[in-house]
Amino acid sequence: MIRAVWPGPLRSGDLALCGDWRRLPLAESSVDLVFADGCLSTLPFPAGYMEVCTELRRVLAANGRCVLRCFVQAETPEPLGLVLGDLASGGVGGFHAFKWRLAMALQPNAERGVVLADVWEALREAEPDLAALSRRIGWPIEVVSTIDAYRGIGARYWFPSANALRDLVTTAGFTILDVVHPAYELGERCPTLILADGDSPVRS
């Protein structure tokens, strides 16, 4: 990502670092603003989530802000049959929102997560011909074919519920200032949490 998007130093002192979210190469209370987009879902719940949140709180300055977009399971998970039924009937919008629904429907619980290869297999079992699916729904085949990145992949995603996520970040010592739900499809499961250090005076 540094190679792809960072333009290089624009001002004296500008620096890009590559590090582990769980052990950031940064001093305590040294960061005014943290942005993270979906990174928690790649970590085991709850231990991995807690490890990162604890580290983010360590580096966050007093009156700093931590802004996390997260992906959460519905409080009452959708059954797999409902998700695939919506696909068969055309009752879905974008492919990526469908893929997220499928992954969450396959997750037995937040502690076990979902194996990416299982998401690929579930779709290919329901729709063996991705080109036909593309034509029927009207999704570009280039978008539908992104599911092939999951083929044979043993990595997991973990999706806690929104309530479980809120409990975890507050246990980690954050104060939740706001939760923003985007207007796009499945936005209710893509909340952005705006957090502050729970031990610091909060100023808006």
Short mmCIF file of C-alpha atoms in Angstrom, two decimals:
data_model
loop_
_atom_site.label_atom_id
_atom_site.label_comp_id
_atom_site.label_asym_id
_atom_site.label_seq_id
_atom_site.Cartn_x
_atom_site.Cartn_y
_atom_site.Cartn_z
CA MET A 1 0.00 0.00 0.00
CA ILE A 2 2.88 2.37 0.68
CA ARG A 3 4.28 1.72 -2.78
CA ALA A 4 0.84 1.99 -4.36
CA VAL A 5 -0.64 5.08 -2.76
CA TRP A 6 1.89 7.10 -0.74
CA PRO A 7 3.11 10.06 -2.81
CA GLY A 8 6.31 10.44 -0.81
CA PRO A 9 7.17 13.18 1.66
CA LEU A 10 5.30 16.39 0.89
CA ARG A 11 6.61 18.24 3.94
CA SER A 12 9.71 18.01 6.08
CA GLY A 13 9.35 15.12 8.50
CA ASP A 14 6.72 13.20 6.52
CA LEU A 15 7.32 9.47 6.92
CA ALA A 16 5.56 6.22 6.02
CA LEU A 17 6.21 3.15 8.18
CA CYS A 18 5.27 -0.48 7.63
CA GLY A 19 4.59 -2.31 10.86
CA ASP A 20 2.44 -4.84 12.66
CA TRP A 21 -0.86 -3.46 13.98
CA ARG A 22 -0.34 -5.57 17.09
CA ARG A 23 3.13 -4.13 17.83
CA LEU A 24 3.30 -0.69 16.27
CA PRO A 25 6.76 0.92 15.96
CA LEU A 26 5.41 4.07 17.63
CA ALA A 27 5.83 5.68 21.01
CA GLU A 28 3.07 5.72 23.60
CA SER A 29 0.55 8.57 23.17
CA SER A 30 2.28 9.73 19.98
CA VAL A 31 -0.52 9.56 17.37
CA ASP A 32 -3.30 12.13 17.02
CA LEU A 33 -5.40 10.27 14.47
CA VAL A 34 -5.71 6.57 13.61
CA PHE A 35 -7.61 5.33 10.55
CA ALA A 36 -8.20 1.62 9.97
CA ASP A 37 -10.42 0.14 7.28
CA GLY A 38 -11.61 -3.40 7.93
CA CYS A 39 -8.33 -4.59 9.43
CA LEU A 40 -9.92 -6.19 12.49
CA SER A 41 -11.85 -8.76 10.43
CA THR A 42 -8.60 -10.52 9.53
CA LEU A 43 -7.83 -11.20 13.20
CA PRO A 44 -9.28 -13.83 15.55
CA PHE A 45 -12.16 -12.66 17.72
CA PRO A 46 -11.94 -11.75 20.51
CA ALA A 47 -8.21 -12.13 21.25
CA GLY A 48 -6.86 -10.62 18.03
CA TYR A 49 -9.33 -7.73 18.11
CA MET A 50 -8.40 -6.99 21.71
CA GLU A 51 -4.69 -7.12 20.95
CA VAL A 52 -4.98 -4.51 18.20
CA CYS A 53 -7.39 -2.27 20.11
CA THR A 54 -5.10 -2.30 23.15
CA GLU A 55 -2.16 -1.31 20.95
CA LEU A 56 -4.12 1.45 19.22
CA ARG A 57 -5.11 2.87 22.58
CA ARG A 58 -1.46 2.77 23.69
CA VAL A 59 -0.26 4.93 20.80
CA LEU A 60 -3.27 7.28 20.72
CA ALA A 61 -2.54 10.73 22.12
CA ALA A 62 -4.73 12.41 24.70
CA ASN A 63 -7.67 13.95 22.83
CA GLY A 64 -6.68 11.88 19.78
CA ARG A 65 -9.23 9.99 17.74
CA CYS A 66 -9.33 6.44 16.41
CA VAL A 67 -11.61 5.86 13.41
CA LEU A 68 -12.30 2.22 12.56
CA ARG A 69 -14.52 0.87 9.79
CA CYS A 70 -15.55 -2.60 10.87
CA PHE A 71 -17.59 -5.45 9.43
CA VAL A 72 -20.12 -7.02 11.78
CA GLN A 73 -22.49 -9.94 11.79
CA ALA A 74 -26.22 -9.30 12.13
CA GLU A 75 -27.46 -9.79 15.70
CA THR A 76 -29.65 -12.57 14.27
CA PRO A 77 -27.47 -14.12 11.53
CA GLU A 78 -29.03 -14.71 8.14
CA PRO A 79 -29.51 -18.38 7.20
CA LEU A 80 -27.46 -19.52 4.23
CA GLY A 81 -30.62 -20.55 2.37
CA LEU A 82 -31.99 -17.01 2.55
CA VAL A 83 -28.81 -15.50 1.12
CA LEU A 84 -28.64 -18.02 -1.73
CA GLY A 85 -32.38 -17.66 -2.32
CA ASP A 86 -31.96 -13.92 -2.78
CA LEU A 87 -29.18 -14.61 -5.26
CA ALA A 88 -31.32 -17.04 -7.23
CA SER A 89 -34.25 -14.62 -7.36
CA GLY A 90 -32.17 -11.57 -8.20
CA GLY A 91 -32.99 -9.96 -4.87
CA VAL A 92 -29.48 -8.64 -4.30
CA GLY A 93 -27.69 -5.45 -5.25
CA GLY A 94 -23.92 -5.47 -5.64
CA PHE A 95 -21.75 -8.56 -5.77
CA HIS A 96 -19.42 -7.49 -2.98
CA ALA A 97 -22.34 -6.95 -0.59
CA PHE A 98 -23.63 -10.39 -1.54
CA LYS A 99 -20.18 -11.92 -0.95
CA TRP A 100 -20.09 -10.38 2.54
CA ARG A 101 -23.58 -11.72 3.30
CA LEU A 102 -22.52 -15.16 2.11
CA ALA A 103 -19.40 -15.15 4.27
CA MET A 104 -21.35 -14.08 7.34
CA ALA A 105 -24.05 -16.70 6.74
CA LEU A 106 -21.37 -19.39 6.62
CA GLN A 107 -19.76 -18.31 9.89
CA PRO A 108 -20.90 -20.64 12.70
CA ASN A 109 -19.94 -18.09 15.37
CA ALA A 110 -17.63 -15.12 15.82
CA GLU A 111 -15.02 -17.17 17.67
CA ARG A 112 -14.62 -19.63 14.78
CA GLY A 113 -14.96 -17.18 11.91
CA VAL A 114 -15.31 -18.32 8.32
CA VAL A 115 -12.73 -19.92 6.03
CA LEU A 116 -12.44 -18.05 2.74
CA ALA A 117 -12.29 -21.27 0.72
CA ASP A 118 -15.70 -22.19 2.12
CA VAL A 119 -17.16 -18.96 0.73
CA TRP A 120 -15.81 -19.81 -2.74
CA GLU A 121 -17.11 -23.37 -2.53
CA ALA A 122 -20.59 -22.29 -1.39
CA LEU A 123 -20.98 -19.92 -4.32
CA ARG A 124 -19.60 -22.36 -6.90
CA GLU A 125 -21.92 -25.10 -5.61
CA ALA A 126 -24.92 -22.78 -5.94
CA GLU A 127 -23.76 -21.15 -9.20
CA PRO A 128 -21.25 -23.35 -11.06
CA ASP A 129 -21.27 -21.04 -14.11
CA LEU A 130 -20.10 -17.61 -12.99
CA ALA A 131 -20.45 -16.22 -16.51
CA ALA A 132 -24.13 -17.20 -16.52
CA LEU A 133 -24.56 -15.62 -13.09
CA SER A 134 -22.95 -12.45 -14.40
CA ARG A 135 -25.33 -12.26 -17.34
CA ARG A 136 -28.42 -13.08 -15.28
CA ILE A 137 -27.82 -10.54 -12.50
CA GLY A 138 -26.02 -7.96 -14.60
CA TRP A 139 -22.81 -7.97 -12.59
CA PRO A 140 -19.60 -7.52 -14.62
CA ILE A 141 -17.80 -10.87 -14.89
CA GLU A 142 -14.60 -9.13 -13.74
CA VAL A 143 -16.35 -8.33 -10.45
CA VAL A 144 -17.91 -11.78 -10.01
CA SER A 145 -14.57 -13.44 -10.73
CA THR A 146 -13.00 -11.75 -7.72
CA ILE A 147 -14.47 -14.64 -5.69
CA ASP A 148 -11.77 -16.84 -7.23
CA ALA A 149 -9.24 -15.13 -4.95
CA TYR A 150 -10.81 -17.22 -2.15
CA ARG A 151 -10.34 -20.55 -3.90
CA GLY A 152 -8.33 -22.95 -1.72
CA ILE A 153 -7.50 -20.20 0.79
CA GLY A 154 -7.43 -21.38 4.39
CA ALA A 155 -7.35 -17.90 5.90
CA ARG A 156 -10.35 -16.80 7.93
CA TYR A 157 -12.40 -13.68 8.51
CA TRP A 158 -14.04 -13.05 11.87
CA PHE A 159 -17.32 -11.10 12.19
CA PRO A 160 -18.59 -10.30 15.69
CA SER A 161 -21.97 -8.71 16.21
CA ALA A 162 -22.16 -4.94 16.62
CA ASN A 163 -22.92 -5.33 20.32
CA ALA A 164 -19.98 -7.67 20.85
CA LEU A 165 -17.70 -5.24 19.01
CA ARG A 166 -18.84 -2.31 21.13
CA ASP A 167 -18.30 -4.31 24.31
CA LEU A 168 -14.79 -5.21 23.20
CA VAL A 169 -13.61 -1.70 22.32
CA THR A 170 -14.94 -0.30 25.59
CA THR A 171 -13.27 -3.14 27.51
CA ALA A 172 -10.05 -2.17 25.70
CA GLY A 173 -10.38 1.28 27.26
CA PHE A 174 -11.95 3.33 24.49
CA THR A 175 -14.91 5.66 24.70
CA ILE A 176 -17.25 5.38 21.70
CA LEU A 177 -18.01 8.92 20.53
CA ASP A 178 -20.09 7.97 17.52
CA VAL A 179 -21.03 5.07 15.26
CA VAL A 180 -21.67 5.96 11.61
CA HIS A 181 -23.53 3.64 9.27
CA PRO A 182 -23.03 4.37 5.56
CA ALA A 183 -25.96 4.61 3.16
CA TYR A 184 -24.65 2.01 0.70
CA GLU A 185 -25.95 -1.55 0.52
CA LEU A 186 -25.23 -3.57 3.66
CA GLY A 187 -24.08 -0.37 5.35
CA GLU A 188 -25.75 -1.49 8.59
CA ARG A 189 -23.04 -4.14 8.82
CA CYS A 190 -20.18 -1.77 7.98
CA PRO A 191 -20.16 0.65 10.94
CA THR A 192 -17.41 3.22 11.40
CA LEU A 193 -16.56 3.66 15.07
CA ILE A 194 -15.12 6.99 16.25
CA LEU A 195 -13.20 6.34 19.44
CA ALA A 196 -11.31 8.29 22.09
CA ASP A 197 -9.12 7.19 24.98
CA GLY A 198 -11.51 6.44 27.83
CA ASP A 199 -9.08 7.86 30.40
CA SER A 200 -8.68 11.23 28.68
CA PRO A 201 -11.06 14.20 28.89
CA VAL A 202 -13.19 14.06 25.75
CA ARG A 203 -13.46 17.24 23.70
CA SER A 204 -15.61 17.40 20.54
#
